């Protein structure tokens, strides 16, 4: 996927941006000039929403009533125009002039990999970060998973509300109404776990080599997916029912899974330095970029943050090999590839 132009109107800090993207681009400028916002604008034209998990209204510039993000985007070897508008009346996304009824359509069609300073949370944060990353990655890679995830979330809500009701009733009696939800949670959950396990294996096969190139160290990197459903049968999970009723929510399923990264045999979360964690996080994202259905748009925010010039140079080179890069940084380091055109903003 490639983006060749971006137009922003009243998008966060930007009144008007008209950007041509000939190839790889580095946005350089001091804090607060709107580098992250520009990457966010590109993300909006790529998948119809921001990479920060914020309400759409926050994308509208303070004092304005409508924001627009319009991009010329090529995916699946076909040029498209994506237009996104957010106003008080709501949000509309058009692809080639046709209004999308389901935003997921865009997520399943395009290919974008985003890295931000938050990625360190894939290594050291709550497991929810890794789960979200894997699920979005899986949806971009394979059509159909998004609807499985949506259905899973619905079933989980239903099952949790029955468990909470059962707890509030004093946990007595037999509740047959739980059974169909348990069976669906198990089936949908297994499908999600399978896709995630498959992705983690694919990522793990690439990460050691990438990490070695990025860090210059031959430290072994391993990924261990800790599934939220252990075992192949639903029977083994029934033993948890008493505790589930006491807590009032489901204690098994992909929403309980985690991802552990080890570096040199030690848990990276506890032992690695911030620079090492950030390098591992970059290695995961570079692996993702290589595994996408087509060469993706790689949005790399704060490229140099917590990395020395050698490491950041390797990171951006790897992303450039995998797809089209638009990166941001407070400054350009010597040694970064010449093919990364520099655009100074805010000066
Ligand atoms: N909706 C908005 N309207 C106006 N300004 C905004 C809005 N959202 C964020 N900003 C401002 O944009 C600036 C941050 O832009 P950002 O893209 O994060 O900068 P950079 O990445 O260059 O440091 C901040 O000064 C912030 O207050
Ligand atoms: Mg920024």
GROMACS .gro file of C-alpha atoms and ligand atoms in nm, residues 31-32 34-37 301-302 328, ligand 2:
model
   10
   31UNK     CA    1   0.793   1.939   1.988
   32UNK     CA    2   0.434   2.035   1.935
   34UNK     CA    3   0.224   1.861   1.459
   35UNK     CA    4   0.442   1.574   1.342
   36UNK     CA    5   0.243   1.306   1.524
   37UNK     CA    6  -0.077   1.473   1.404
  301UNK     CA    7   0.649   0.819   1.517
  302UNK     CA    8   0.945   0.950   1.719
  328UNK     CA    9   0.886   1.169   1.252
  349LIG    MG1   10   0.495   1.369   1.842
   0.00000   0.00000   0.00000
